[in-house]
PDB file of C-alpha atoms in Angstrom:
ATOM      1  CA  GLN J   1      24.994 109.120  86.403  1.00 82.00           C
ATOM      2  CA  VAL J   2      26.998 105.958  86.603  1.00 94.00           C
ATOM      3  CA  GLN J   3      26.652 102.772  88.617  1.00 96.00           C
ATOM      4  CA  LEU J   4      29.087 100.156  89.219  1.00 97.00           C
ATOM      5  CA  VAL J   5      27.954  96.687  90.251  1.00 96.00           C
ATOM      6  CA  GLU J   6      30.472  94.350  92.145  1.00 96.00           C
ATOM      7  CA  SER J   7      30.378  90.576  92.176  1.00 96.00           C
ATOM      8  CA  GLY J   8      32.581  87.533  92.904  1.00 97.00           C
ATOM      9  CA  GLY J   9      33.570  88.312  96.725  1.00 97.00           C
ATOM     10  CA  GLY J  10      33.365  85.158  99.151  1.00 97.00           C
ATOM     11  CA  LEU J  11      35.193  83.024 101.243  1.00 98.00           C
ATOM     12  CA  VAL J  12      38.415  81.063 100.377  1.00 98.00           C
ATOM     13  CA  GLN J  13      41.250  78.789 101.746  1.00 98.00           C
ATOM     14  CA  PRO J  14      44.623  80.143 101.425  1.00 98.00           C
ATOM     15  CA  GLY J  15      46.088  79.455  98.205  1.00 98.00           C
ATOM     16  CA  GLY J  16      42.720  79.481  96.610  1.00 98.00           C
ATOM     17  CA  SER J  17      41.592  81.695  94.015  1.00 98.00           C
ATOM     18  CA  LEU J  18      38.553  84.157  92.996  1.00 98.00           C
ATOM     19  CA  ARG J  19      37.711  86.384  90.406  1.00 98.00           C
ATOM     20  CA  LEU J  20      35.989  89.705  91.029  1.00 98.00           C
ATOM     21  CA  SER J  21      33.763  91.473  88.572  1.00 98.00           C
ATOM     22  CA  CYS J  22      32.681  94.981  88.118  1.00 98.00           C
ATOM     23  CA  ALA J  23      30.138  96.393  85.393  1.00 97.00           C
ATOM     24  CA  ALA J  24      29.792 100.058  84.810  1.00 96.00           C
ATOM     25  CA  SER J  25      26.590 101.217  83.562  1.00 96.00           C
ATOM     26  CA  GLY J  26      24.638 104.611  82.940  1.00 95.00           C
ATOM     27  CA  ARG J  27      25.810 107.636  81.024  1.00 93.00           C
ATOM     28  CA  ILE J  28      29.310 106.865  79.752  1.00 94.00           C
ATOM     29  CA  PHE J  29      31.246 108.520  76.973  1.00 93.00           C
ATOM     30  CA  SER J  30      34.421 106.883  77.855  1.00 93.00           C
ATOM     31  CA  ILE J  31      36.326 105.327  80.658  1.00 94.00           C
ATOM     32  CA  ASN J  32      39.796 106.459  81.443  1.00 94.00           C
ATOM     33  CA  ALA J  33      40.651 104.243  83.587  1.00 96.00           C
ATOM     34  CA  MET J  34      39.210 101.309  85.869  1.00 97.00           C
ATOM     35  CA  GLY J  35      40.546  99.894  89.227  1.00 97.00           C
ATOM     36  CA  TRP J  36      40.530  98.207  92.389  1.00 98.00           C
ATOM     37  CA  TYR J  37      40.864  99.101  95.990  1.00 98.00           C
ATOM     38  CA  ARG J  38      40.592  97.263  99.136  1.00 98.00           C
ATOM     39  CA  GLN J  39      40.555  98.141 102.732  1.00 98.00           C
ATOM     40  CA  GLY J  40      41.464  95.594 105.396  1.00 96.00           C
ATOM     41  CA  PRO J  41      40.304  95.496 109.007  1.00 91.00           C
ATOM     42  CA  GLY J  42      42.174  98.555 110.803  1.00 92.00           C
ATOM     43  CA  LYS J  43      43.873  99.377 107.582  1.00 95.00           C
ATOM     44  CA  GLU J  44      43.393 102.545 105.264  1.00 96.00           C
ATOM     45  CA  ARG J  45      41.980 102.035 101.564  1.00 97.00           C
ATOM     46  CA  GLU J  46      44.573 101.083  99.136  1.00 97.00           C
ATOM     47  CA  LEU J  47      45.098 100.843  95.453  1.00 97.00           C
ATOM     48  CA  VAL J  48      45.255  97.109  94.278  1.00 98.00           C
ATOM     49  CA  ALA J  49      45.246  97.505  90.761  1.00 98.00           C
ATOM     50  CA  VAL J  50      44.248  99.844  87.888  1.00 98.00           C
ATOM     51  CA  ILE J  51      43.904  99.467  83.972  1.00 98.00           C
ATOM     52  CA  ILE J  52      44.361 102.410  81.911  1.00 96.00           C
ATOM     53  CA  SER J  53      42.401 102.900  78.467  1.00 90.00           C
ATOM     54  CA  ASP J  54      45.129 101.844  76.509  1.00 92.00           C
ATOM     55  CA  GLY J  55      45.503  98.855  78.443  1.00 93.00           C
ATOM     56  CA  ARG J  56      48.598  99.581  80.566  1.00 97.00           C
ATOM     57  CA  THR J  57      48.479  98.364  84.307  1.00 98.00           C
ATOM     58  CA  ASN J  58      49.835  99.192  87.735  1.00 98.00           C
ATOM     59  CA  TYR J  59      49.896  96.903  90.727  1.00 98.00           C
ATOM     60  CA  ALA J  60      50.555  97.103  94.329  1.00 98.00           C
ATOM     61  CA  ASP J  61      53.786  95.428  95.382  1.00 98.00           C
ATOM     62  CA  SER J  62      51.901  93.130  97.429  1.00 97.00           C
ATOM     63  CA  VAL J  63      49.823  91.371  94.703  1.00 98.00           C
ATOM     64  CA  LYS J  64      52.311  91.547  92.196  1.00 98.00           C
ATOM     65  CA  GLY J  65      52.536  88.004  90.069  1.00 98.00           C
ATOM     66  CA  ARG J  66      49.422  86.708  91.936  1.00 98.00           C
ATOM     67  CA  PHE J  67      46.446  89.223  90.845  1.00 98.00           C
ATOM     68  CA  THR J  68      45.730  90.114  87.185  1.00 98.00           C
ATOM     69  CA  ILE J  69      43.500  93.219  86.028  1.00 98.00           C
ATOM     70  CA  SER J  70      41.685  93.047  82.771  1.00 97.00           C
ATOM     71  CA  ARG J  71      38.786  94.898  81.003  1.00 96.00           C
ATOM     72  CA  ASP J  72      36.271  94.090  78.756  1.00 95.00           C
ATOM     73  CA  ASN J  73      35.908  97.401  76.941  1.00 91.00           C
ATOM     74  CA  ALA J  74      32.417  96.296  75.002  1.00 91.00           C
ATOM     75  CA  LYS J  75      30.829  95.681  78.485  1.00 94.00           C
ATOM     76  CA  ASN J  76      32.366  98.294  80.566  1.00 95.00           C
ATOM     77  CA  THR J  77      33.461  95.593  82.864  1.00 97.00           C
ATOM     78  CA  VAL J  78      36.749  95.097  84.775  1.00 97.00           C
ATOM     79  CA  TYR J  79      38.000  92.104  86.329  1.00 98.00           C
ATOM     80  CA  LEU J  80      40.464  91.145  89.132  1.00 98.00           C
ATOM     81  CA  GLN J  81      41.534  87.553  89.039  1.00 98.00           C
ATOM     82  CA  MET J  82      43.376  86.605  92.382  1.00 98.00           C
ATOM     83  CA  ASN J  83      45.509  83.682  92.455  1.00 98.00           C
ATOM     84  CA  SER J  84      47.335  82.407  95.470  1.00 98.00           C
ATOM     85  CA  LEU J  85      45.371  84.060  97.859  1.00 98.00           C
ATOM     86  CA  LYS J  86      46.981  84.936 101.420  1.00 98.00           C
ATOM     87  CA  PRO J  87      45.171  85.662 104.712  1.00 97.00           C
ATOM     88  CA  GLU J  88      46.617  89.315 104.434  1.00 96.00           C
ATOM     89  CA  ASP J  89      44.448  89.579 101.310  1.00 98.00           C
ATOM     90  CA  THR J  90      41.272  89.685 103.280  1.00 98.00           C
ATOM     91  CA  ALA J  91      39.334  92.842 102.644  1.00 98.00           C
ATOM     92  CA  VAL J  92      36.738  94.844 101.360  1.00 98.00           C
ATOM     93  CA  TYR J  93      37.413  95.054  97.652  1.00 98.00           C
ATOM     94  CA  TYR J  94      36.068  98.519  95.906  1.00 98.00           C
ATOM     95  CA  CYS J  95      35.848  98.811  92.108  1.00 98.00           C
ATOM     96  CA  ASN J  96      36.571 102.365  90.810  1.00 97.00           C
ATOM     97  CA  ALA J  97      35.904 104.141  87.425  1.00 97.00           C
ATOM     98  CA  VAL J  98      36.934 107.320  85.871  1.00 96.00           C
ATOM     99  CA  VAL J  99      34.454 108.217  83.610  1.00 95.00           C
ATOM    100  CA  LYS J 100      33.437 111.108  81.079  1.00 93.00           C
ATOM    101  CA  ALA J 101      30.003 111.172  80.368  1.00 89.00           C
ATOM    102  CA  THR J 102      30.167 113.345  77.300  1.00 91.00           C
ATOM    103  CA  MET J 103      33.127 114.277  74.968  1.00 91.00           C
ATOM    104  CA  SER J 104      33.603 117.558  76.923  1.00 91.00           C
ATOM    105  CA  SER J 105      32.506 116.685  80.384  1.00 87.00           C
ATOM    106  CA  TRP J 106      34.416 116.768  83.627  1.00 90.00           C
ATOM    107  CA  VAL J 107      36.339 113.388  84.612  1.00 93.00           C
ATOM    108  CA  ASN J 108      34.440 111.930  87.612  1.00 95.00           C
ATOM    109  CA  ASP J 109      35.119 109.203  89.740  1.00 95.00           C
ATOM    110  CA  TYR J 110      32.601 106.415  90.706  1.00 96.00           C
ATOM    111  CA  TRP J 111      32.748 103.752  93.268  1.00 97.00           C
ATOM    112  CA  GLY J 112      31.019 100.289  93.832  1.00 97.00           C
ATOM    113  CA  GLN J 113      29.513  99.468  97.109  1.00 97.00           C
ATOM    114  CA  GLY J 114      32.517  96.922  97.729  1.00 97.00           C
ATOM    115  CA  THR J 115      32.543  93.050  97.971  1.00 97.00           C
ATOM    116  CA  GLN J 116      34.070  91.117 100.825  1.00 98.00           C
ATOM    117  CA  VAL J 117      37.064  88.727 100.291  1.00 98.00           C
ATOM    118  CA  THR J 118      37.726  86.645 103.108  1.00 98.00           C
ATOM    119  CA  VAL J 119      40.747  84.182 102.701  1.00 98.00           C
ATOM    120  CA  SER J 120      40.596  81.712 105.984  1.00 96.00           C
ATOM    121  CA  SER J 121      40.959  78.268 106.784  1.00 92.00           C
TER     122      SER J 121
END
């Protein structure tokens, strides 16, 4: 019902910046939350940042002060601005959305395909 399309990943040098985008489309009544997760080599998937419908945000301690999550509600799009990137930020980044298709629908989780972010000299 819902598709998440991610973009913006790539190769950057340490200290550089990237901005990831994720656009949700399909049958959407409301989006309760959107967030970004990542999975580095040999590691489990972890929450990076989440933004709630009222605008509140939460970040992993490892990215606080460097990453900023934001939303464009009119476009059902979430962004992750990543500054001062470090090699340990290297991972596949996944977009997640918590979506209601109708006013009385169950809340469902949807995931993007993931986009590779590599931080290296």
